[in-house]
Amino acid sequence: MSAQLLATELHNLITESKRKHQDLRQAAEKSLEEIKSLRVSEAQFGAELSQRINFVNPFIIACGTKNAKFTGIAIVCLQRLIVSKALPRSKLSPVLEALREATSAGLDVQLKILQALPSLLQNYSTDIRDDLLVTALNICFILQSSKNAIVNNTSAATLQQLIVSVFEKVVAEDKSSYENTVGEAPVDDGVVQLKAAALDAYRIFNDLCLLTQSQRPEYLRFSGLPQTFGLELIESALTNHAAVFATHPEQVYILRTKVLPFIIQALSGRPHFAASVRLFRILYTLLKRHLTLIPKESGEALDILTHILDQDTTIWKRSLCMEVFRGIFAEPTLVRRIFRMFDAKEGEKDVLKNLVATFVRVSTEKPVVIGLGHQSTIPVANPYSTSADQAVLDASGVSVSVIAGSVGGAHDTGISTQWSSMRVPCIDQLDKTDPPPIPESYVYSLTLACITSLSEGLAKFILPLTVPGERSRRRGKPGSSIEGGGEDRPDSPASLERSASFKKNPVPVNPLLLKDHPLYLDVETCALIIDECWPAILATCSTFLYAALDSEYYHGLVRAFQRFAHVAGLLQLTTPRDAFLTTLGKAAVPPNVFTACLNAGQPRQPAPSPASEAPTNSILSNARGLLSVESLVSQSAAEKTRPQSFDASSSAL
């Protein structure tokens, strides 16, 4: 900070205020004399100036004059004093009031105020609390209601930054054991004593929830907060400081009594797209990070999501639900936790079972859209629209579905990465007030993604636990003798061959037998998920197995079949294992061969002549013999015993 710059600005105030503002001129003259009397280096200038209590008086007075020129000069100087930590701590309250009075000035002044506030909270974090913190936040709220887009967006970002800094103070306070409690807040079983930063965070977050619900705040002196912006502030606090909510029961109390009930009530109604996006984002954050803290409310929220997916006909709302579920199924630990907290517990609702049962109904609701048939086919694009045409129509605001309907209802058939996915998911489109164009098959592609993620999560968790340890690979100690003939000796060639074969293909361990393993509870949960949810999972997979899928989706579906069957087999769950293998095998056989196999068991018509009868031991005499293991084994044995033919021509060569 340059003393010369401050002296110049003070001289300007003196020059401009000679006639009308005598108090401002006198205060500026005194401050100018104080600067001239300082004989310190530039590094010590800020610390020395902070001891001069009356130095900031002319700037405070200038902001109160409502004069644009005076206010502009004062804000520039105050901003430099704040950054240099040159403000006297006893003058923080008048300075904040001066900044609040200057909010009615021009654009440049408003932006400089917003630039100064984060530095003020950072450099004077121990002093800006309680009423001073309220004043700082109110300045942002006032500017956030500005009609100027630049000021509005800047104030929104600044307010979000200030709220994050409030929670950062809580983190720092929790690490310190020297702070004393200054107040209390309600919790589930009474009240809890709080330190200064924790009390500020509780009051601010509680008022944000009240303002978002269009209620009167208890602490902040502001009203009329837009609901979408309030939801963004709540999400910002939950995302950036999840640990604070996990360790502070007063914050959990707000989540349980205000946040989740409001979300459930709002989603049960008809919120517009912009509000719905933010509601779903907050709900996903709570389910992902704080499920165990609010179990009852989380179960109700999951039921609401399942109900919307099953009953609602609005495609963008169903897409938001499925995007939340896609995020949940991408977290295998979260899926196991949900099942353990609800489905596996007596007296609780079947959350995961109801969800996968809903997947069955979703997969079969529009067979024409997914191209459901007697066998799997490739997707077929709408012949009346190309990607270029669609881009032009989207840019002009014309719906492609309207054009397609006018030419006979043509549409894309099947699920393909070309038209069944979105470049930006609905849940990330915070800048949209209206829902974007959503492919009709988008919900079904998300359903496939959930099934694939579920199978992958089960396989990645179970398969490593089935690898046998060193002890299980040893048949006996080295050098031990085995009684018997030469064929059973450890050093015999046959024994070495068997040992090498066993090492190459060891028998997998059933994880359900590892009851002393620290992850046994999760293993048991995985087994319960497969045992109780496999009928719905199989029904969903079977539907898509006969739909029109491109190579990527079809490969993922077959891999899901493989993983479910593999995990079920390793856990020795024979019924789901055989069901998945049977369904996959039936789909792998060509329809004409399968029909021939079915007809083979029916009585044959008598042949017209004995000469035309095929040999009874021929594999082609029965279509079922094509897939008969016994026939293939006998044929292989016959080929081994058959003498090799002698080629005379080769010997001649």
XYZ file of C-alpha atoms in Angstrom:
653
model
C 0.000 0.000 0.000
C 1.410 3.373 -0.993
C 1.257 6.279 1.443
C 1.489 8.593 -1.529
C -1.745 7.196 -3.010
C -3.640 7.679 0.263
C -2.283 11.190 0.584
C -3.413 11.991 -2.958
C -6.941 10.678 -2.341
C -7.204 12.591 0.934
C -6.105 15.755 -0.839
C -8.845 15.165 -3.433
C -11.437 14.833 -0.673
C -10.251 18.090 0.882
C -10.444 19.892 -2.447
C -13.916 18.601 -3.366
C -15.504 19.140 0.071
C -14.501 22.724 0.865
C -17.945 24.256 0.490
C -20.666 21.804 1.509
C -19.054 19.134 3.723
C -17.012 20.810 6.423
C -16.899 17.688 8.630
C -15.502 15.624 5.771
C -12.876 18.271 4.971
C -11.735 18.539 8.580
C -11.497 14.750 9.001
C -9.545 14.442 5.750
C -7.099 17.157 6.828
C -6.411 15.374 10.133
C -5.827 12.054 8.379
C -3.493 13.730 5.900
C -1.451 15.151 8.766
C -1.232 11.668 10.328
C 0.166 10.227 7.107
C 2.768 12.973 6.866
C 3.826 12.334 10.452
C 4.548 8.640 9.832
C 8.231 7.801 9.396
C 8.156 4.029 8.796
C 8.967 1.665 5.947
C 6.385 0.448 3.468
C 6.260 -2.978 5.153
C 5.425 -1.450 8.536
C 3.084 1.192 7.178
C -0.095 -0.909 7.467
C 0.579 -2.053 11.029
C 1.407 1.483 12.119
C -1.666 2.926 10.438
C -3.948 0.402 12.165
C -2.998 2.044 15.460
C -4.356 5.424 14.287
C -8.004 4.951 15.221
C -9.346 8.118 13.591
C -7.518 7.735 10.302
C -10.477 6.037 8.537
C -13.011 8.669 9.655
C -12.994 10.693 6.403
C -13.699 7.571 4.350
C -16.579 6.570 6.615
C -18.043 10.075 6.403
C -17.606 10.152 2.616
C -19.674 6.968 2.178
C -22.477 8.514 4.222
C -22.741 11.590 2.006
C -24.289 9.566 -0.870
C -22.105 11.631 -3.191
C -20.853 9.471 -6.039
C -17.448 11.148 -6.241
C -16.799 11.083 -2.496
C -18.016 7.494 -2.240
C -15.790 6.345 -5.095
C -12.692 7.843 -3.467
C -13.592 6.389 -0.062
C -14.216 2.847 -1.331
C -10.870 2.748 -3.149
C -9.054 3.778 0.032
C -11.022 1.419 2.277
C -10.308 -1.467 -0.068
C -6.567 -0.786 0.147
C -6.705 -0.474 3.924
C -8.559 -3.801 4.211
C -6.096 -5.670 2.003
C -3.142 -4.224 3.951
C -4.718 -5.003 7.357
C -4.482 -1.295 8.176
C -7.996 -0.943 9.603
C -8.278 -0.417 13.368
C -10.275 -3.301 14.814
C -12.458 -0.908 16.753
C -13.561 0.662 13.458
C -14.759 -2.545 11.768
C -18.404 -1.891 12.578
C -18.442 1.696 11.180
C -16.531 0.525 8.111
C -19.083 -2.214 7.398
C -21.915 0.259 7.836
C -20.154 2.609 5.429
C -19.864 -0.191 2.870
C -23.547 -0.952 3.288
C -24.499 2.700 2.715
C -22.340 2.777 -0.406
C -24.269 -0.089 -2.044
C -26.565 2.446 -3.708
C -23.662 3.968 -5.658
C -22.618 3.143 -9.212
C -21.410 -0.076 -10.790
C -17.701 0.465 -10.115
C -18.291 1.175 -6.437
C -20.525 -1.872 -6.030
C -17.943 -4.173 -7.602
C -15.169 -2.745 -5.399
C -17.306 -3.393 -2.319
C -17.766 -7.007 -3.366
C -14.031 -7.343 -3.951
C -13.268 -6.011 -0.474
C -15.606 -8.274 1.533
C -13.737 -11.614 1.157
C -10.461 -9.936 2.171
C -12.213 -8.368 5.149
C -13.423 -11.739 6.437
C -10.057 -13.343 5.786
C -7.857 -10.680 7.407
C -10.181 -10.077 10.365
C -11.647 -13.567 10.786
C -11.562 -13.513 14.584
C -13.329 -10.144 14.734
C -15.956 -10.495 11.985
C -18.580 -12.542 13.784
C -22.049 -12.202 15.202
C -23.549 -8.827 14.172
C -20.536 -7.829 12.082
C -20.868 -11.029 10.075
C -24.561 -10.350 9.592
C -23.779 -6.897 8.216
C -21.212 -8.297 5.779
C -23.674 -10.892 4.508
C -26.465 -8.338 4.257
C -24.296 -6.228 1.951
C -24.075 -9.200 -0.418
C -27.805 -9.858 -0.154
C -28.557 -6.230 -1.017
C -26.313 -6.268 -4.075
C -27.583 -9.688 -5.116
C -30.993 -8.146 -5.741
C -29.483 -5.701 -8.239
C -30.947 -5.660 -11.727
C -27.481 -5.380 -13.226
C -26.397 -8.871 -14.296
C -22.722 -8.241 -13.532
C -23.414 -7.068 -9.992
C -25.967 -9.807 -9.453
C -23.626 -12.612 -10.491
C -20.627 -11.148 -8.662
C -22.576 -10.710 -5.433
C -23.892 -14.271 -5.684
C -20.359 -15.626 -6.042
C -19.111 -13.404 -3.211
C -21.919 -14.482 -0.892
C -21.176 -18.122 -1.620
C -17.504 -17.477 -0.865
C -18.352 -15.770 2.435
C -20.562 -18.649 3.568
C -17.831 -21.144 2.741
C -15.387 -19.051 4.781
C -17.791 -19.159 7.734
C -17.640 -22.957 7.712
C -13.868 -22.841 7.285
C -13.723 -20.925 10.551
C -15.650 -23.780 12.168
C -13.047 -26.267 10.932
C -10.244 -24.149 12.372
C -12.164 -23.669 15.613
C -12.710 -27.415 16.044
C -8.954 -27.947 15.912
C -8.416 -25.423 18.703
C -9.147 -26.262 22.328
C -8.862 -22.714 23.664
C -12.181 -21.319 22.472
C -15.028 -20.932 24.957
C -18.687 -21.609 24.276
C -20.790 -18.527 23.615
C -24.265 -19.915 22.938
C -26.441 -22.961 22.390
C -28.445 -24.577 19.619
C -31.165 -27.255 19.564
C -30.416 -30.896 18.775
C -32.517 -34.057 18.775
C -32.116 -34.731 22.492
C -32.012 -31.179 23.857
C -29.457 -28.424 23.294
C -25.725 -28.290 22.654
C -23.233 -25.604 23.684
C -21.420 -23.991 20.761
C -18.329 -21.896 20.233
C -18.428 -18.617 18.315
C -17.761 -19.863 14.782
C -20.026 -22.903 15.176
C -22.830 -20.684 16.454
C -22.458 -18.330 13.487
C -22.492 -21.261 11.057
C -25.605 -22.697 12.693
C -27.496 -19.395 12.585
C -26.543 -18.619 8.999
C -27.340 -22.085 7.637
C -30.622 -22.159 9.529
C -31.615 -18.770 8.112
C -30.635 -19.829 4.599
C -33.042 -22.743 4.900
C -35.790 -20.445 6.185
C -35.223 -17.916 3.393
C -35.269 -20.684 0.780
C -38.634 -21.812 2.129
C -39.935 -18.207 1.910
C -39.993 -17.859 5.696
C -38.707 -15.067 7.899
C -35.074 -15.469 9.015
C -34.157 -15.395 12.682
C -30.661 -13.971 12.390
C -30.102 -12.302 9.028
C -31.693 -8.931 8.332
C -32.805 -9.700 4.821
C -35.765 -11.251 3.010
C -36.774 -12.100 -0.512
C -33.989 -14.547 -1.369
C -34.684 -16.327 -4.703
C -35.358 -19.995 -4.080
C -32.912 -21.224 -6.708
C -30.106 -19.126 -5.253
C -30.901 -20.283 -1.730
C -30.715 -23.896 -2.870
C -27.342 -23.211 -4.477
C -26.009 -21.781 -1.206
C -27.248 -24.817 0.726
C -25.613 -27.174 -1.758
C -22.361 -25.211 -1.603
C -22.187 -25.547 2.176
C -23.021 -29.262 2.067
C -20.490 -29.997 -0.663
C -17.533 -27.968 0.566
C -17.789 -28.823 4.259
C -19.360 -32.238 4.618
C -17.158 -32.950 7.657
C -18.711 -30.061 9.593
C -22.194 -31.501 9.113
C -20.968 -34.966 10.065
C -19.453 -33.808 13.366
C -21.906 -31.119 14.481
C -25.281 -32.399 15.727
C -26.859 -28.947 15.476
C -26.277 -28.979 11.710
C -27.686 -32.505 11.440
C -30.755 -31.229 13.279
C -31.264 -28.603 10.558
C -30.904 -31.254 7.853
C -33.445 -33.478 9.571
C -36.018 -30.826 10.460
C -35.738 -28.341 7.598
C -33.721 -29.400 4.559
C -34.981 -32.907 3.819
C -38.637 -32.272 4.731
C -38.608 -29.274 2.392
C -37.024 -31.309 -0.432
C -39.521 -34.146 -0.021
C -42.442 -31.726 0.040
C -41.157 -29.797 -2.972
C -40.532 -32.907 -5.069
C -43.991 -34.202 -4.217
C -45.419 -31.092 -5.864
C -44.662 -29.583 -9.251
C -41.470 -27.522 -8.997
C -40.136 -25.905 -12.148
C -37.044 -27.241 -13.866
C -34.487 -24.834 -12.373
C -35.614 -25.516 -8.801
C -35.889 -29.264 -9.442
C -32.297 -29.486 -10.654
C -31.044 -27.919 -7.435
C -33.358 -30.015 -5.260
C -32.104 -33.223 -6.860
C -28.488 -32.108 -6.490
C -28.920 -31.430 -2.764
C -30.732 -34.721 -2.291
C -27.987 -36.652 -4.063
C -25.334 -34.941 -1.913
C -27.214 -35.836 1.270
C -27.718 -39.464 0.231
C -24.102 -39.831 -0.797
C -22.445 -38.200 2.219
C -24.911 -38.123 5.117
C -27.109 -41.189 4.684
C -26.307 -42.627 8.106
C -26.957 -39.315 9.878
C -30.534 -38.982 8.613
C -31.693 -42.561 7.930
C -35.450 -42.106 8.269
C -35.629 -39.030 6.077
C -33.261 -40.587 3.529
C -35.530 -43.608 3.208
C -38.495 -41.336 2.544
C -36.504 -39.413 -0.049
C -35.514 -42.614 -1.857
C -39.165 -43.676 -1.878
C -40.113 -40.329 -3.424
C -37.506 -40.779 -6.160
C -38.761 -44.288 -6.907
C -42.350 -43.046 -6.984
C -41.489 -40.227 -9.406
C -39.698 -42.669 -11.692
C -42.612 -45.094 -11.597
C -45.601 -42.753 -11.736
C -44.547 -39.373 -13.140
C -44.844 -38.848 -16.879
C -42.596 -35.776 -17.124
C -39.513 -36.978 -18.956
C -37.118 -34.392 -17.510
C -38.162 -35.190 -13.954
C -37.750 -38.929 -14.559
C -34.373 -38.225 -16.131
C -33.276 -36.329 -13.022
C -34.354 -39.294 -10.877
C -32.416 -41.733 -13.014
C -29.321 -39.527 -12.976
C -29.431 -39.577 -9.179
C -29.813 -43.363 -9.224
C -26.937 -43.660 -11.694
C -24.749 -41.773 -9.238
C -25.895 -44.004 -6.374
C -25.260 -47.261 -8.246
C -21.828 -45.986 -9.248
C -20.950 -46.104 -5.516
C -20.950 -49.815 -4.519
C -20.371 -48.958 -0.866
C -23.406 -46.672 -0.888
C -25.582 -49.372 -2.473
C -24.576 -51.878 0.199
C -25.204 -49.298 2.915
C -28.694 -48.549 1.595
C -29.585 -52.234 1.448
C -28.205 -52.874 4.931
C -30.036 -49.895 6.460
C -33.421 -50.568 4.893
C -33.987 -53.846 3.017
C -31.987 -56.056 5.381
C -33.406 -54.539 8.570
C -36.609 -55.724 10.185
C -39.420 -53.190 10.149
C -37.852 -50.993 7.446
C -39.016 -50.442 3.887
C -37.553 -52.392 0.989
C -35.848 -49.504 -0.774
C -33.485 -51.304 -3.143
C -35.919 -54.121 -3.918
C -38.655 -51.635 -4.802
C -36.236 -49.700 -6.978
C -35.111 -52.695 -9.056
C -38.758 -53.765 -9.316
C -39.470 -50.319 -10.753
C -36.691 -50.904 -13.274
C -38.692 -53.889 -14.555
C -41.744 -51.737 -15.208
C -39.663 -48.952 -16.739
C -37.918 -51.328 -19.142
C -41.211 -52.671 -20.500
C -43.324 -49.506 -20.597
C -42.451 -48.480 -24.179
C -41.346 -51.515 -26.199
C -41.439 -49.561 -29.471
C -38.908 -47.013 -28.215
C -36.324 -49.620 -27.177
C -37.041 -51.811 -30.208
C -38.213 -54.828 -28.213
C -38.682 -57.961 -30.319
C -38.196 -61.718 -30.430
C -34.449 -61.281 -30.737
C -31.884 -58.560 -30.291
C -31.409 -56.216 -33.229
C -29.432 -53.103 -34.006
C -30.893 -49.622 -33.379
C -32.504 -47.798 -36.278
C -32.243 -44.028 -36.590
C -35.133 -41.805 -37.583
C -34.887 -41.538 -41.386
C -36.479 -38.079 -41.358
C -33.851 -36.367 -39.209
C -30.083 -36.279 -39.202
C -27.761 -34.975 -36.573
C -27.185 -31.835 -38.629
C -30.919 -31.283 -39.080
C -31.483 -31.792 -35.387
C -28.813 -29.235 -34.493
C -30.437 -26.667 -36.774
C -33.869 -27.355 -35.335
C -32.612 -27.154 -31.760
C -30.918 -23.843 -32.502
C -34.133 -22.460 -33.969
C -36.205 -23.694 -31.048
C -38.265 -26.168 -33.076
C -38.935 -29.541 -31.505
C -37.720 -32.478 -33.556
C -40.539 -34.633 -32.211
C -43.085 -32.267 -33.783
C -41.433 -32.569 -37.182
C -41.203 -36.331 -36.852
C -44.848 -36.552 -35.867
C -45.873 -34.604 -38.943
C -44.231 -37.159 -41.216
C -45.903 -40.210 -39.788
C -44.574 -40.513 -36.232
C -41.077 -41.629 -37.204
C -38.586 -41.795 -34.361
C -35.309 -43.371 -33.363
C -35.753 -47.017 -32.427
C -33.498 -48.678 -29.905
C -30.819 -47.518 -27.494
C -27.682 -46.074 -29.017
C -24.902 -43.787 -27.869
C -25.765 -41.549 -30.817
C -29.218 -40.529 -29.616
C -29.813 -42.103 -26.167
C -27.359 -40.018 -24.154
C -26.909 -36.357 -23.275
C -23.677 -34.417 -23.525
C -24.551 -32.494 -20.346
C -26.778 -34.366 -17.861
C -29.946 -32.621 -16.745
C -28.700 -32.457 -13.166
C -25.705 -30.346 -14.251
C -27.651 -27.792 -16.301
C -27.784 -25.076 -13.659
C -27.905 -22.315 -16.235
C -31.200 -23.457 -17.773
C -34.620 -22.271 -16.656
C -36.469 -24.609 -19.022
C -35.770 -28.303 -19.563
C -33.508 -29.111 -22.528
C -34.487 -31.523 -25.321
C -34.207 -35.027 -23.864
C -34.056 -38.202 -26.001
C -37.015 -40.493 -25.438
C -34.707 -43.447 -24.815
C -32.515 -41.543 -22.335
C -34.271 -42.987 -19.276
C -33.761 -46.531 -20.574
C -30.070 -45.967 -21.247
C -29.730 -44.765 -17.643
C -31.516 -47.906 -16.462
C -28.954 -49.988 -18.318
C -26.184 -47.913 -16.743
C -27.569 -48.611 -13.256
C -27.732 -52.364 -13.882
C -24.214 -52.387 -15.311
C -22.816 -50.398 -12.377
C -24.532 -52.695 -9.881
C -23.011 -55.801 -11.457
C -19.593 -54.185 -11.692
C -19.672 -53.096 -8.058
C -20.589 -56.586 -6.868
C -17.912 -58.220 -8.999
C -15.120 -55.840 -8.010
C -15.868 -56.419 -4.348
C -16.463 -60.192 -4.327
C -13.934 -61.487 -6.860
C -10.746 -60.420 -4.999
C -12.023 -62.178 -1.872
C -12.301 -65.510 -3.695
C -8.587 -65.790 -4.472
C -7.226 -68.619 -2.279
C -4.390 -67.835 0.079
C -1.018 -69.497 0.224
C -2.206 -72.068 2.727
C -5.075 -73.263 0.581
C -2.721 -73.788 -2.363
C -0.488 -76.168 -0.429
C -1.443 -79.804 -0.360
C 1.272 -80.673 2.103
C 4.533 -79.488 3.562
C 7.645 -79.624 1.376
C 9.531 -82.881 1.788
C 6.642 -84.808 3.326
C 6.339 -88.437 2.222
C 3.121 -89.989 1.018
C 2.567 -93.679 1.325
C 1.527 -95.546 -1.754
C 2.748 -96.471 -5.186
C 5.064 -94.600 -7.429
C 2.175 -92.705 -9.058
C 1.354 -90.985 -5.772
C 4.843 -89.831 -4.902
C 5.228 -86.046 -4.619
C 8.138 -86.013 -7.040
C 6.436 -88.157 -9.668
C 5.639 -86.534 -13.049
C 1.899 -87.074 -12.595
C 1.936 -85.380 -9.194
C 3.938 -82.438 -10.501
C 1.513 -82.058 -13.403
C -1.474 -82.020 -11.053
C 0.260 -79.484 -8.794
C 1.008 -77.181 -11.710
C -2.567 -77.481 -12.934
C -3.911 -76.637 -9.488
C -1.664 -73.603 -9.180
C -2.803 -72.424 -12.581
C -6.527 -72.897 -11.816
C -6.997 -72.882 -8.032
C -10.404 -73.564 -6.517
C -11.954 -70.193 -5.547
C -12.918 -69.568 -1.951
C -16.532 -68.863 -1.037
C -16.387 -65.448 0.707
C -19.406 -66.399 2.819
C -17.165 -68.885 4.640
C -14.732 -66.147 5.709
C -16.677 -65.230 8.828
C -13.620 -63.757 10.538
C -12.885 -61.423 7.638
C -13.276 -57.704 8.472
C -15.464 -57.260 5.367
C -17.715 -60.221 6.101
C -20.730 -57.979 6.773
C -20.365 -56.465 3.306
C -19.984 -59.930 1.782
C -23.186 -61.018 3.466
C -24.907 -57.877 2.192
C -23.820 -58.630 -1.384
C -25.191 -62.153 -1.079
C -28.506 -60.812 0.218
C -28.710 -58.287 -2.619
C -28.332 -61.029 -5.211
C -30.564 -63.485 -3.376
C -33.448 -61.029 -2.943
C -33.132 -58.795 -6.001
C -32.114 -61.235 -8.723
C -35.648 -61.862 -10.117
C -36.179 -58.159 -10.842
C -32.621 -57.703 -12.108
C -32.974 -60.723 -14.392
C -36.326 -59.515 -15.712
C -34.867 -56.100 -16.539
C -31.795 -57.586 -18.192
C -33.912 -60.064 -20.149
C -36.051 -57.269 -21.560
C -33.049 -55.326 -22.800
C -31.467 -58.526 -24.104
C -34.184 -58.657 -26.763
C -34.181 -54.908 -27.445
C -32.343 -52.973 -30.145
C -28.976 -52.055 -28.617
C -25.809 -50.806 -30.221
C -22.522 -52.611 -29.630
C -21.532 -50.580 -26.570
C -24.787 -51.044 -24.678
C -25.089 -54.682 -25.740
C -21.551 -55.435 -24.611
C -22.259 -53.814 -21.243
C -25.460 -55.834 -20.852
C -23.763 -59.160 -21.608
C -20.966 -58.246 -19.218
C -23.602 -57.560 -16.562
C -25.059 -61.045 -17.143
C -21.578 -62.484 -16.808
C -20.817 -60.626 -13.581
C -24.124 -61.483 -11.915
C -23.737 -65.166 -12.801
C -20.079 -65.162 -11.757
C -20.698 -63.541 -8.380
C -23.728 -65.737 -7.685
C -21.692 -68.828 -8.503
C -18.785 -67.792 -6.291
C -21.221 -67.206 -3.424
C -22.793 -70.616 -4.192
C -26.185 -69.090 -4.918
C -27.191 -71.717 -7.440
C -30.692 -70.490 -8.275
C -29.759 -66.989 -9.507
C -26.600 -68.348 -11.131
C -28.513 -70.919 -13.164
C -31.230 -68.403 -14.011
C -28.771 -65.885 -15.461
C -26.856 -68.562 -17.361
C -30.040 -70.107 -18.748
C -31.393 -66.765 -19.933
C -28.101 -65.812 -21.529
C -27.740 -69.214 -23.166
C -31.270 -69.112 -24.541
C -30.595 -65.701 -26.080
C -27.320 -66.947 -27.563
C -28.980 -69.781 -29.525
C -30.404 -68.767 -32.922
C -34.223 -68.857 -32.920
C -34.472 -71.465 -35.688
C -32.116 -73.822 -33.863
C -33.962 -73.286 -30.612
C -37.272 -74.049 -32.331
C -35.783 -77.195 -33.820
C -34.621 -78.278 -30.383
C -38.113 -77.812 -29.009
C -39.684 -79.722 -31.898
C -37.214 -82.576 -31.499
C -39.020 -83.822 -28.444
C -42.313 -84.212 -30.343
C -43.320 -87.564 -32.000
C -41.883 -87.921 -35.492
C -43.983 -88.788 -38.530
C -43.232 -92.262 -39.983
C -40.622 -92.090 -42.734
C -41.757 -92.969 -46.310
C -39.004 -95.571 -46.807
C -36.433 -97.256 -44.593
C -33.659 -96.316 -46.999
C -34.147 -92.622 -46.324
C -33.763 -92.990 -42.575
C -30.657 -91.430 -41.096
C -28.389 -93.468 -38.832
C -29.635 -93.527 -35.279
C -26.255 -92.596 -33.862
C -25.792 -89.527 -36.078
C -25.572 -86.203 -34.270
C -27.567 -84.584 -37.079
C -30.474 -86.976 -36.621
C -31.647 -84.849 -33.726
C -31.468 -81.077 -33.592
C -31.027 -81.340 -29.864
C -27.807 -83.180 -30.487
C -26.222 -79.954 -31.694
C -26.138 -78.756 -28.107
C -25.765 -82.137 -26.404
C -22.662 -82.385 -24.264
C -22.812 -86.190 -24.298
C -22.825 -86.264 -28.080
C -19.892 -83.904 -28.322
C -17.906 -85.926 -25.776
C -18.621 -89.222 -27.520
C -17.734 -87.708 -30.873
C -14.450 -86.402 -29.497
C -13.609 -89.809 -28.049
C -14.368 -91.481 -31.355
C -12.075 -89.101 -33.171
C -9.248 -89.916 -30.756
C -9.594 -93.687 -31.265
C -9.933 -93.417 -35.050
C -6.648 -94.374 -36.808
C -5.031 -91.603 -38.787
C -5.232 -91.948 -42.551
C -2.035 -92.356 -44.546
C -1.467 -89.870 -47.305
C 0.573 -91.479 -50.060
C 1.193 -88.231 -51.830
C 2.791 -86.679 -48.767
C 5.136 -89.655 -48.383
C 6.117 -89.370 -52.002
C 7.143 -85.801 -51.403
